[in-house]
Amino acid sequence: MNSLHKELLLQWRSRAQLIAVFVFGAASLLLFSFAIGPNAAALRTFSAGFLWLALLLSSTLTLAESFHAEMENRALEGLLLIPQSPITIYYGKAIANWIQLTVIGTFLVPVMVVLYDAGTTRIASLLLVIILGSAGLSAPGTLYAGMTAQIRGRQTLLPLLLFPLIVPALLASVKATSLVILGDPMGEARSWILLLAAFDAIYWSLCGLLFGRVIDE
């Protein structure tokens, strides 16, 4: 709990970075709309994919800095000397990243609605998908951020490691979001949401176990 409080406090102090990441995500959505052109039907059809692509690109900026504070003055070694499990450090950071990505994703939705005319009345379902999808990004993203924290090119290496791993969760997020926005006459959204939750459970359990080995090395 202390680890999570520390991470949330650090994120609050660096909230200007959060705003910058949101602006980057919004700009990405704007650029994607230019790629489609003035085709309202196509924009609405592909809105879910563009939303998650913008959030994915934005996540690489925030996740890469997860361990920045600990890398300064070798603070990570000091944390490991405290009588607490490395898993506690991981979950504190992962949950803080999860909250941050959920906030960014939630605020990107109005931008998507304006640019792609992709409004929906199923707000609760859309929020649930964003929460679960953000969890699927933050768990492995935090693990790989820890692995690449001491590498000079971490901001380049992190996406190369992260993107292949999160493809299943990303596909489930896009499909569930698309069904929420475009309509779900066959009731498929529930299955995709459950599949996304299953991927999240796998990511959060395995990445927590692997983090201790990564830090010890």
Coordinates of N, CA and C in Angstrom, one line a residue:
M1 N 0.8 -1.2 0.0 CA 0.0 0.0 0.0 C 0.9 1.3 0.0
N2 N 2.0 1.2 0.8 CA 2.9 2.4 0.8 C 3.5 2.6 -0.6
S3 N 3.8 1.5 -1.3 CA 4.4 1.6 -2.6 C 3.4 2.2 -3.6
L4 N 2.2 1.9 -3.5 CA 1.2 2.5 -4.4 C 1.0 3.9 -4.1
H5 N 1.0 4.3 -2.8 CA 0.8 5.7 -2.4 C 2.0 6.5 -2.9
K6 N 3.2 5.9 -2.9 CA 4.4 6.7 -3.4 C 4.2 6.9 -4.9
E7 N 3.8 5.9 -5.6 CA 3.7 6.0 -7.1 C 2.6 7.0 -7.5
L8 N 1.5 7.0 -6.8 CA 0.5 7.9 -7.1 C 0.9 9.4 -6.8
L9 N 1.7 9.5 -5.7 CA 2.2 10.8 -5.3 C 3.1 11.4 -6.4
L10 N 4.0 10.5 -6.9 CA 5.0 10.8 -7.9 C 4.2 11.2 -9.2
Q11 N 3.2 10.5 -9.6 CA 2.4 10.8 -10.8 C 1.7 12.1 -10.6
W12 N 1.2 12.4 -9.4 CA 0.5 13.7 -9.2 C 1.5 14.9 -9.3
R13 N 2.7 14.7 -8.8 CA 3.7 15.7 -8.9 C 4.1 15.9 -10.4
S14 N 4.1 14.9 -11.2 CA 4.4 15.0 -12.6 C 3.2 15.0 -13.5
R15 N 2.1 15.6 -13.0 CA 0.9 15.6 -13.8 C 1.0 16.4 -15.1
A16 N 2.0 17.3 -15.2 CA 2.2 18.0 -16.5 C 2.6 17.0 -17.6
Q17 N 3.3 15.9 -17.2 CA 3.6 14.9 -18.2 C 2.4 14.2 -18.6
L18 N 1.5 13.9 -17.7 CA 0.2 13.2 -18.0 C -0.6 14.0 -19.0
I19 N -0.6 15.3 -18.8 CA -1.3 16.2 -19.8 C -0.7 16.2 -21.2
A20 N 0.7 16.1 -21.2 CA 1.4 16.1 -22.4 C 1.1 14.8 -23.2
V21 N 1.1 13.7 -22.4 CA 0.8 12.4 -23.0 C -0.6 12.3 -23.6
F22 N -1.6 12.9 -22.9 CA -3.0 13.0 -23.4 C -3.0 13.8 -24.7
V23 N -2.3 14.9 -24.7 CA -2.2 15.7 -25.9 C -1.6 14.9 -27.1
F24 N -0.6 14.1 -26.8 CA 0.0 13.3 -27.8 C -1.1 12.3 -28.3
G25 N -1.8 11.7 -27.4 CA -2.9 10.7 -27.8 C -3.9 11.4 -28.7
A26 N -4.4 12.6 -28.3 CA -5.4 13.3 -29.0 C -4.9 13.7 -30.4
A27 N -3.6 14.1 -30.5 CA -3.0 14.4 -31.8 C -2.9 13.2 -32.7
S28 N -2.6 12.0 -32.1 CA -2.6 10.8 -32.9 C -4.0 10.5 -33.5
L29 N -5.0 10.7 -32.7 CA -6.4 10.4 -33.2 C -6.7 11.4 -34.3
L30 N -6.2 12.6 -34.2 CA -6.5 13.6 -35.3 C -5.7 13.2 -36.6
L31 N -4.5 12.7 -36.4 CA -3.7 12.3 -37.6 C -4.3 11.0 -38.2
F32 N -4.9 10.1 -37.4 CA -5.5 8.9 -38.0 C -6.8 9.3 -38.8
S33 N -7.5 10.3 -38.3 CA -8.7 10.8 -39.1 C -8.3 11.3 -40.4
F34 N -7.1 12.0 -40.5 CA -6.7 12.4 -41.8 C -6.4 11.3 -42.8
A35 N -5.9 10.2 -42.2 CA -5.6 9.0 -43.1 C -6.9 8.4 -43.8
I36 N -8.0 8.5 -43.1 CA -9.2 8.0 -43.6 C -9.9 9.0 -44.6
G37 N -9.8 10.2 -44.2 CA -10.4 11.3 -45.1 C -11.9 11.5 -44.7
P38 N -12.6 12.3 -45.5 CA -14.0 12.7 -45.1 C -15.0 11.6 -45.4
N39 N -14.8 10.4 -44.8 CA -15.7 9.3 -45.0 C -16.3 9.0 -43.6
A40 N -17.4 9.5 -43.3 CA -18.0 9.4 -42.0 C -18.2 7.9 -41.6
A41 N -18.7 7.1 -42.5 CA -18.9 5.7 -42.2 C -17.7 5.0 -41.8
A42 N -16.6 5.2 -42.6 CA -15.3 4.6 -42.4 C -14.7 5.0 -41.0
L43 N -14.8 6.3 -40.8 CA -14.3 6.9 -39.5 C -14.9 6.2 -38.3
R44 N -16.2 6.1 -38.4 CA -17.0 5.5 -37.2 C -16.6 4.0 -37.1
T45 N -16.5 3.3 -38.3 CA -16.1 1.9 -38.3 C -14.8 1.6 -37.6
F46 N -13.8 2.4 -37.9 CA -12.5 2.2 -37.5 C -12.1 3.0 -36.2
S47 N -13.1 3.6 -35.6 CA -12.8 4.5 -34.4 C -12.3 3.7 -33.2
A48 N -12.8 2.5 -33.0 CA -12.3 1.7 -31.9 C -10.8 1.3 -32.0
G49 N -10.4 0.9 -33.2 CA -9.0 0.6 -33.5 C -8.1 1.8 -33.3
F50 N -8.6 3.0 -33.8 CA -7.7 4.2 -33.7 C -7.6 4.6 -32.2
L51 N -8.7 4.4 -31.4 CA -8.7 4.8 -30.0 C -7.6 4.0 -29.3
W52 N -7.6 2.7 -29.5 CA -6.6 1.8 -28.8 C -5.2 2.0 -29.4
L53 N -5.1 2.3 -30.6 CA -3.8 2.6 -31.2 C -3.2 3.8 -30.6
A54 N -4.0 4.9 -30.4 CA -3.6 6.1 -29.8 C -3.2 5.9 -28.3
L55 N -4.0 5.0 -27.6 CA -3.7 4.8 -26.2 C -2.4 3.9 -26.1
L56 N -2.2 3.0 -27.0 CA -1.0 2.1 -27.0 C 0.2 3.0 -27.2
L57 N 0.2 3.9 -28.2 CA 1.3 4.8 -28.4 C 1.6 5.7 -27.2
S58 N 0.5 6.2 -26.6 CA 0.7 7.0 -25.4 C 1.3 6.2 -24.3
S59 N 0.9 5.0 -24.2 CA 1.4 4.2 -23.0 C 2.9 4.0 -23.0
T60 N 3.5 3.9 -24.2 CA 4.9 3.7 -24.3 C 5.7 4.9 -23.7
L61 N 5.1 6.1 -23.7 CA 5.7 7.3 -23.1 C 5.6 7.2 -21.6
T62 N 4.5 6.8 -21.1 CA 4.4 6.8 -19.6 C 5.1 5.6 -19.0
L63 N 5.0 4.4 -19.6 CA 5.6 3.2 -19.1 C 7.1 3.3 -19.1
A64 N 7.7 3.9 -20.1 CA 9.1 4.0 -20.2 C 9.7 4.8 -19.0
E65 N 8.9 5.7 -18.4 CA 9.4 6.5 -17.3 C 9.0 5.9 -16.0
S66 N 8.5 4.7 -15.9 CA 8.0 4.1 -14.7 C 9.1 4.1 -13.6
F67 N 10.3 3.7 -14.1 CA 11.4 3.6 -13.1 C 12.4 4.7 -13.2
H68 N 12.0 5.8 -13.8 CA 13.0 6.9 -13.9 C 13.4 7.4 -12.6
A69 N 12.5 7.6 -11.6 CA 12.9 8.1 -10.3 C 13.8 7.2 -9.6
E70 N 13.5 5.9 -9.7 CA 14.4 4.9 -9.0 C 15.8 4.8 -9.7
M71 N 15.9 5.1 -10.9 CA 17.2 5.0 -11.6 C 18.1 6.2 -11.2
E72 N 17.5 7.3 -10.7 CA 18.4 8.4 -10.3 C 19.0 8.1 -8.9
N73 N 20.3 8.3 -8.8 CA 21.0 8.1 -7.6 C 20.9 6.7 -7.0
R74 N 20.6 5.7 -7.9 CA 20.6 4.3 -7.5 C 19.5 4.1 -6.4
A75 N 18.4 4.8 -6.6 CA 17.3 4.6 -5.6 C 16.7 3.3 -5.6
L76 N 16.7 2.5 -6.7 CA 16.1 1.2 -6.8 C 16.8 0.3 -5.8
E77 N 18.2 0.3 -5.8 CA 18.9 -0.5 -4.8 C 18.5 -0.2 -3.4
G78 N 18.2 1.0 -3.1 CA 17.8 1.4 -1.8 C 16.4 0.8 -1.4
L79 N 15.5 0.8 -2.4 CA 14.2 0.2 -2.2 C 14.3 -1.3 -1.9
L80 N 15.2 -1.9 -2.6 CA 15.3 -3.4 -2.5 C 15.9 -3.7 -1.1
L81 N 16.6 -2.8 -0.4 CA 17.1 -3.0 0.9 C 16.0 -3.0 2.0
I82 N 14.9 -2.3 1.6 CA 13.8 -2.2 2.6 C 13.2 -3.6 2.7
P83 N 12.8 -4.1 3.9 CA 12.2 -5.4 4.1 C 10.8 -5.5 3.5
Q84 N 10.8 -5.5 2.1 CA 9.5 -5.8 1.5 C 9.8 -6.6 0.2
S85 N 8.8 -7.3 -0.3 CA 9.0 -8.1 -1.5 C 9.1 -7.2 -2.7
P86 N 9.9 -7.6 -3.7 CA 9.9 -6.9 -5.0 C 8.6 -6.9 -5.7
I87 N 7.8 -7.9 -5.4 CA 6.5 -8.0 -6.0 C 5.6 -6.8 -5.5
T88 N 5.8 -6.4 -4.3 CA 5.1 -5.2 -3.8 C 5.4 -4.0 -4.6
I89 N 6.7 -3.8 -4.9 CA 7.1 -2.7 -5.7 C 6.5 -2.8 -7.1
Y90 N 6.5 -4.0 -7.7 CA 5.9 -4.1 -9.0 C 4.4 -3.8 -9.0
Y91 N 3.6 -4.3 -8.1 CA 2.2 -4.1 -8.1 C 1.9 -2.6 -7.8
G92 N 2.7 -2.0 -7.0 CA 2.5 -0.6 -6.7 C 2.6 0.2 -8.0
K93 N 3.7 -0.1 -8.8 CA 3.9 0.7 -10.0 C 2.9 0.3 -11.1
A94 N 2.5 -1.0 -11.2 CA 1.6 -1.5 -12.2 C 0.2 -0.9 -12.0
I95 N -0.2 -0.8 -10.7 CA -1.6 -0.3 -10.4 C -1.6 1.2 -10.7
A96 N -0.5 1.9 -10.4 CA -0.4 3.3 -10.6 C -0.4 3.6 -12.2
N97 N 0.3 2.8 -12.9 CA 0.3 2.9 -14.4 C -1.1 2.6 -14.9
W98 N -1.8 1.6 -14.3 CA -3.1 1.2 -14.8 C -4.1 2.4 -14.6
I99 N -4.0 3.0 -13.4 CA -4.9 4.2 -13.2 C -4.6 5.3 -14.2
Q100 N -3.3 5.5 -14.4 CA -2.9 6.6 -15.3 C -3.4 6.3 -16.8
L101 N -3.3 5.1 -17.2 CA -3.7 4.8 -18.6 C -5.2 4.8 -18.7
T102 N -5.9 4.4 -17.6 CA -7.4 4.5 -17.6 C -7.9 5.9 -17.7
V103 N -7.2 6.8 -17.0 CA -7.6 8.2 -17.1 C -7.3 8.8 -18.5
I104 N -6.2 8.4 -19.1 CA -5.9 8.9 -20.4 C -6.9 8.4 -21.4
G105 N -7.2 7.1 -21.3 CA -8.1 6.4 -22.2 C -9.5 7.0 -22.1
T106 N -9.9 7.3 -20.9 CA -11.3 7.9 -20.6 C -11.4 9.3 -21.3
F107 N -10.3 10.1 -21.1 CA -10.4 11.4 -21.7 C -10.2 11.4 -23.2
L108 N -9.6 10.4 -23.8 CA -9.5 10.3 -25.2 C -10.8 9.9 -25.9
V109 N -11.8 9.4 -25.1 CA -13.1 9.0 -25.7 C -13.8 10.2 -26.2
P110 N -14.0 11.3 -25.5 CA -14.6 12.5 -26.1 C -14.0 13.0 -27.4
V111 N -12.6 12.9 -27.4 CA -11.9 13.3 -28.6 C -12.3 12.4 -29.8
M112 N -12.4 11.1 -29.5 CA -12.8 10.1 -30.5 C -14.2 10.4 -31.0
V113 N -15.1 10.7 -30.1 CA -16.5 11.0 -30.4 C -16.6 12.2 -31.4
V114 N -15.9 13.2 -31.1 CA -15.9 14.5 -31.9 C -15.3 14.2 -33.3
L115 N -14.2 13.5 -33.3 CA -13.5 13.4 -34.6 C -14.1 12.3 -35.5
Y116 N -14.6 11.2 -34.9 CA -15.1 10.1 -35.6 C -16.6 9.9 -35.6
D117 N -17.3 10.8 -34.9 CA -18.8 10.7 -34.7 C -19.1 9.2 -34.2
A118 N -18.4 8.8 -33.1 CA -18.5 7.5 -32.6 C -19.1 7.5 -31.2
G119 N -20.2 8.2 -31.1 CA -20.8 8.2 -29.8 C -21.6 6.9 -29.5
T120 N -21.9 6.7 -28.2 CA -22.6 5.5 -27.8 C -23.3 5.8 -26.5
T121 N -24.4 5.2 -26.2 CA -25.1 5.3 -25.0 C -24.7 4.3 -23.9
R122 N -23.9 3.3 -24.3 CA -23.4 2.3 -23.4 C -22.1 2.7 -22.8
I123 N -22.2 3.8 -22.0 CA -21.0 4.4 -21.4 C -20.4 3.4 -20.4
A124 N -21.2 2.8 -19.6 CA -20.6 1.8 -18.6 C -19.8 0.7 -19.2
S125 N -20.4 0.2 -20.3 CA -19.6 -0.9 -21.0 C -18.3 -0.4 -21.6
L126 N -18.4 0.8 -22.2 CA -17.2 1.3 -22.8 C -16.1 1.6 -21.7
L127 N -16.5 2.1 -20.6 CA -15.6 2.4 -19.5 C -15.0 1.1 -19.0
L128 N -15.8 0.0 -18.9 CA -15.3 -1.3 -18.4 C -14.2 -1.8 -19.4
V129 N -14.5 -1.7 -20.7 CA -13.5 -2.1 -21.7 C -12.2 -1.3 -21.5
I130 N -12.3 0.0 -21.3 CA -11.1 0.8 -21.2 C -10.3 0.4 -19.9
I131 N -11.0 0.1 -18.8 CA -10.4 -0.3 -17.6 C -9.6 -1.6 -17.8
L132 N -10.3 -2.6 -18.4 CA -9.7 -3.9 -18.6 C -8.6 -3.8 -19.6
G133 N -8.8 -3.0 -20.7 CA -7.7 -2.9 -21.7 C -6.5 -2.2 -21.2
S134 N -6.7 -1.2 -20.3 CA -5.6 -0.5 -19.7 C -4.8 -1.4 -18.8
A135 N -5.5 -2.3 -18.1 CA -4.9 -3.3 -17.3 C -4.0 -4.2 -18.1
G136 N -4.5 -4.6 -19.3 CA -3.7 -5.4 -20.1 C -2.4 -4.8 -20.7
L137 N -2.4 -3.4 -20.8 CA -1.2 -2.7 -21.2 C -0.3 -2.5 -20.0
S138 N -0.8 -2.2 -18.8 CA 0.1 -1.7 -17.7 C 0.8 -2.9 -17.1
A139 N 0.2 -4.1 -17.0 CA 0.9 -5.2 -16.3 C 2.2 -5.6 -17.1
P140 N 2.2 -6.0 -18.3 CA 3.4 -6.3 -19.0 C 4.3 -5.1 -19.3
G141 N 3.6 -4.0 -19.5 CA 4.4 -2.7 -19.7 C 5.3 -2.4 -18.5
T142 N 4.8 -2.5 -17.3 CA 5.6 -2.3 -16.1 C 6.7 -3.2 -16.0
L143 N 6.5 -4.5 -16.3 CA 7.5 -5.5 -16.2 C 8.7 -5.2 -17.2
Y144 N 8.3 -4.9 -18.4 CA 9.3 -4.6 -19.4 C 10.0 -3.2 -19.1
A145 N 9.3 -2.3 -18.5 CA 9.9 -1.0 -18.1 C 11.0 -1.3 -17.1
G146 N 10.7 -2.2 -16.2 CA 11.8 -2.6 -15.2 C 12.9 -3.3 -15.8
M147 N 12.7 -4.1 -16.8 CA 13.8 -4.8 -17.5 C 14.7 -3.9 -18.3
T148 N 14.1 -2.8 -18.9 CA 14.8 -1.9 -19.8 C 15.2 -0.6 -19.1
A149 N 15.0 -0.5 -17.8 CA 15.2 0.8 -17.1 C 16.6 1.2 -17.1
Q150 N 17.6 0.3 -17.1 CA 19.0 0.7 -17.1 C 19.6 0.7 -18.5
I151 N 18.8 0.6 -19.5 CA 19.3 0.6 -20.9 C 19.1 2.0 -21.5
R152 N 20.1 2.5 -22.2 CA 20.0 3.9 -22.7 C 18.9 4.0 -23.7
G153 N 18.6 3.1 -24.5 CA 17.6 3.1 -25.5 C 16.3 2.5 -25.1
R154 N 15.9 2.7 -23.8 CA 14.7 2.0 -23.3 C 13.4 2.4 -24.0
Q155 N 13.3 3.7 -24.4 CA 12.1 4.1 -25.0 C 11.9 3.5 -26.4
T156 N 13.0 3.1 -27.0 CA 12.9 2.4 -28.3 C 12.7 0.9 -28.1
L157 N 13.4 0.3 -27.1 CA 13.4 -1.1 -26.9 C 12.0 -1.6 -26.3
L158 N 11.5 -0.7 -25.4 CA 10.2 -1.1 -24.7 C 9.1 -1.4 -25.7
P159 N 8.8 -0.6 -26.7 CA 7.7 -1.0 -27.6 C 8.0 -2.3 -28.4
L160 N 9.3 -2.5 -28.7 CA 9.6 -3.7 -29.5 C 9.4 -5.0 -28.6
L161 N 9.5 -4.9 -27.3 CA 9.3 -6.0 -26.5 C 7.8 -6.1 -26.1
L162 N 7.1 -5.0 -25.9 CA 5.8 -5.0 -25.4 C 4.7 -5.3 -26.5
F163 N 4.9 -4.7 -27.7 CA 3.8 -4.8 -28.7 C 3.4 -6.3 -29.0
P164 N 4.4 -7.2 -29.3 CA 4.0 -8.6 -29.6 C 3.3 -9.3 -28.5
L165 N 3.6 -9.0 -27.2 CA 3.0 -9.7 -26.1 C 1.6 -9.3 -25.9
I166 N 1.3 -8.0 -26.2 CA -0.1 -7.6 -25.8 C -1.1 -7.6 -27.0
V167 N -0.6 -8.2 -28.1 CA -1.5 -8.3 -29.3 C -2.9 -9.0 -28.9
P168 N -2.9 -10.1 -28.2 CA -4.2 -10.7 -27.9 C -5.1 -9.8 -27.1
A169 N -4.6 -9.2 -26.0 CA -5.4 -8.3 -25.2 C -5.8 -7.1 -26.0
L170 N -5.0 -6.6 -26.9 CA -5.3 -5.4 -27.7 C -6.4 -5.7 -28.7
L171 N -6.3 -6.9 -29.3 CA -7.4 -7.3 -30.3 C -8.7 -7.4 -29.6
A172 N -8.7 -8.0 -28.4 CA -9.9 -8.2 -27.6 C -10.5 -6.8 -27.2
S173 N -9.6 -5.9 -26.9 CA -10.1 -4.5 -26.5 C -10.7 -3.8 -27.7
V174 N -10.1 -3.9 -28.8 CA -10.6 -3.2 -30.0 C -11.9 -3.8 -30.4
K175 N -12.0 -5.2 -30.4 CA -13.3 -5.8 -30.8 C -14.4 -5.5 -29.9
A176 N -14.1 -5.5 -28.6 CA -15.2 -5.2 -27.6 C -15.6 -3.7 -27.7
T177 N -14.7 -2.8 -27.9 CA -15.0 -1.4 -28.0 C -15.8 -1.2 -29.3
S178 N -15.4 -1.8 -30.4 CA -16.2 -1.7 -31.6 C -17.6 -2.2 -31.5
L179 N -17.8 -3.3 -30.8 CA -19.2 -3.8 -30.6 C -20.0 -2.8 -29.7
V180 N -19.4 -2.2 -28.8 CA -20.1 -1.2 -27.9 C -20.5 0.0 -28.7
I181 N -19.6 0.5 -29.6 CA -19.9 1.7 -30.4 C -20.8 1.4 -31.5
L182 N -20.6 0.4 -32.3 CA -21.3 0.1 -33.5 C -22.6 -0.7 -33.3
G183 N -22.7 -1.3 -32.1 CA -23.9 -2.1 -31.9 C -23.5 -3.6 -31.8
D184 N -24.3 -4.3 -31.0 CA -24.0 -5.7 -30.7 C -25.3 -6.6 -30.8
P185 N -25.8 -6.7 -32.0 CA -27.1 -7.5 -32.1 C -27.0 -8.9 -31.7
M186 N -25.8 -9.5 -31.8 CA -25.6 -10.9 -31.5 C -25.1 -11.2 -30.0
G187 N -24.9 -10.1 -29.3 CA -24.4 -10.2 -27.9 C -23.0 -10.8 -27.8
E188 N -22.1 -10.4 -28.7 CA -20.8 -10.9 -28.7 C -19.9 -10.1 -27.7
A189 N -20.2 -8.9 -27.3 CA -19.3 -8.1 -26.5 C -19.0 -8.7 -25.2
R190 N -19.9 -9.4 -24.6 CA -19.7 -10.0 -23.3 C -18.6 -11.1 -23.4
S191 N -18.6 -11.8 -24.5 CA -17.5 -12.9 -24.6 C -16.2 -12.2 -24.8
W192 N -16.1 -11.1 -25.6 CA -14.8 -10.5 -25.8 C -14.3 -9.8 -24.5
I193 N -15.2 -9.3 -23.7 CA -14.9 -8.7 -22.4 C -14.3 -9.7 -21.4
L194 N -15.0 -10.9 -21.4 CA -14.5 -12.0 -20.6 C -13.2 -12.5 -21.0
L195 N -12.9 -12.6 -22.3 CA -11.6 -13.0 -22.9 C -10.6 -12.0 -22.5
L196 N -10.9 -10.7 -22.5 CA -10.0 -9.6 -22.1 C -9.6 -9.8 -20.6
A197 N -10.6 -10.0 -19.8 CA -10.4 -10.2 -18.4 C -9.5 -11.4 -18.1
A198 N -9.6 -12.5 -18.9 CA -8.8 -13.6 -18.8 C -7.3 -13.3 -19.1
F199 N -7.1 -12.6 -20.2 CA -5.8 -12.2 -20.5 C -5.2 -11.3 -19.4
D200 N -6.0 -10.4 -18.8 CA -5.5 -9.6 -17.7 C -5.1 -10.4 -16.5
A201 N -5.9 -11.4 -16.2 CA -5.5 -12.3 -15.1 C -4.2 -13.0 -15.3
I202 N -4.0 -13.4 -16.5 CA -2.7 -14.1 -16.9 C -1.5 -13.1 -16.8
Y203 N -1.7 -11.9 -17.4 CA -0.6 -10.9 -17.4 C -0.3 -10.5 -15.9
W204 N -1.3 -10.2 -15.1 CA -1.0 -9.7 -13.8 C -0.4 -10.7 -12.9
S205 N -0.7 -12.0 -13.0 CA -0.2 -13.0 -12.2 C 1.3 -13.4 -12.6
L206 N 1.5 -13.6 -13.9 CA 2.8 -14.0 -14.4 C 3.8 -12.9 -14.3
C207 N 3.4 -11.7 -14.6 CA 4.4 -10.6 -14.6 C 4.8 -10.2 -13.2
G208 N 3.9 -10.4 -12.2 CA 4.2 -10.1 -10.8 C 5.3 -11.1 -10.4
L209 N 5.1 -12.4 -10.8 CA 6.1 -13.4 -10.4 C 7.4 -13.2 -11.1
L210 N 7.4 -12.8 -12.3 CA 8.7 -12.6 -13.1 C 9.4 -11.4 -12.6
F211 N 8.8 -10.4 -12.1 CA 9.4 -9.2 -11.8 C 10.5 -9.4 -10.7
G212 N 10.3 -10.2 -9.7 CA 11.3 -10.5 -8.7 C 12.6 -11.0 -9.3
R213 N 12.5 -11.9 -10.3 CA 13.7 -12.4 -11.0 C 14.4 -11.4 -11.8
V214 N 13.6 -10.5 -12.4 CA 14.2 -9.5 -13.2 C 15.0 -8.5 -12.4
I215 N 14.5 -8.1 -11.2 CA 15.1 -7.1 -10.3 C 16.3 -7.8 -9.7
D216 N 16.2 -9.0 -9.3 CA 17.4 -9.7 -8.6 C 18.6 -9.8 -9.6
E217 N 18.3 -9.9 -10.9 CA 19.4 -10.0 -11.8 C 20.0 -8.7 -12.1

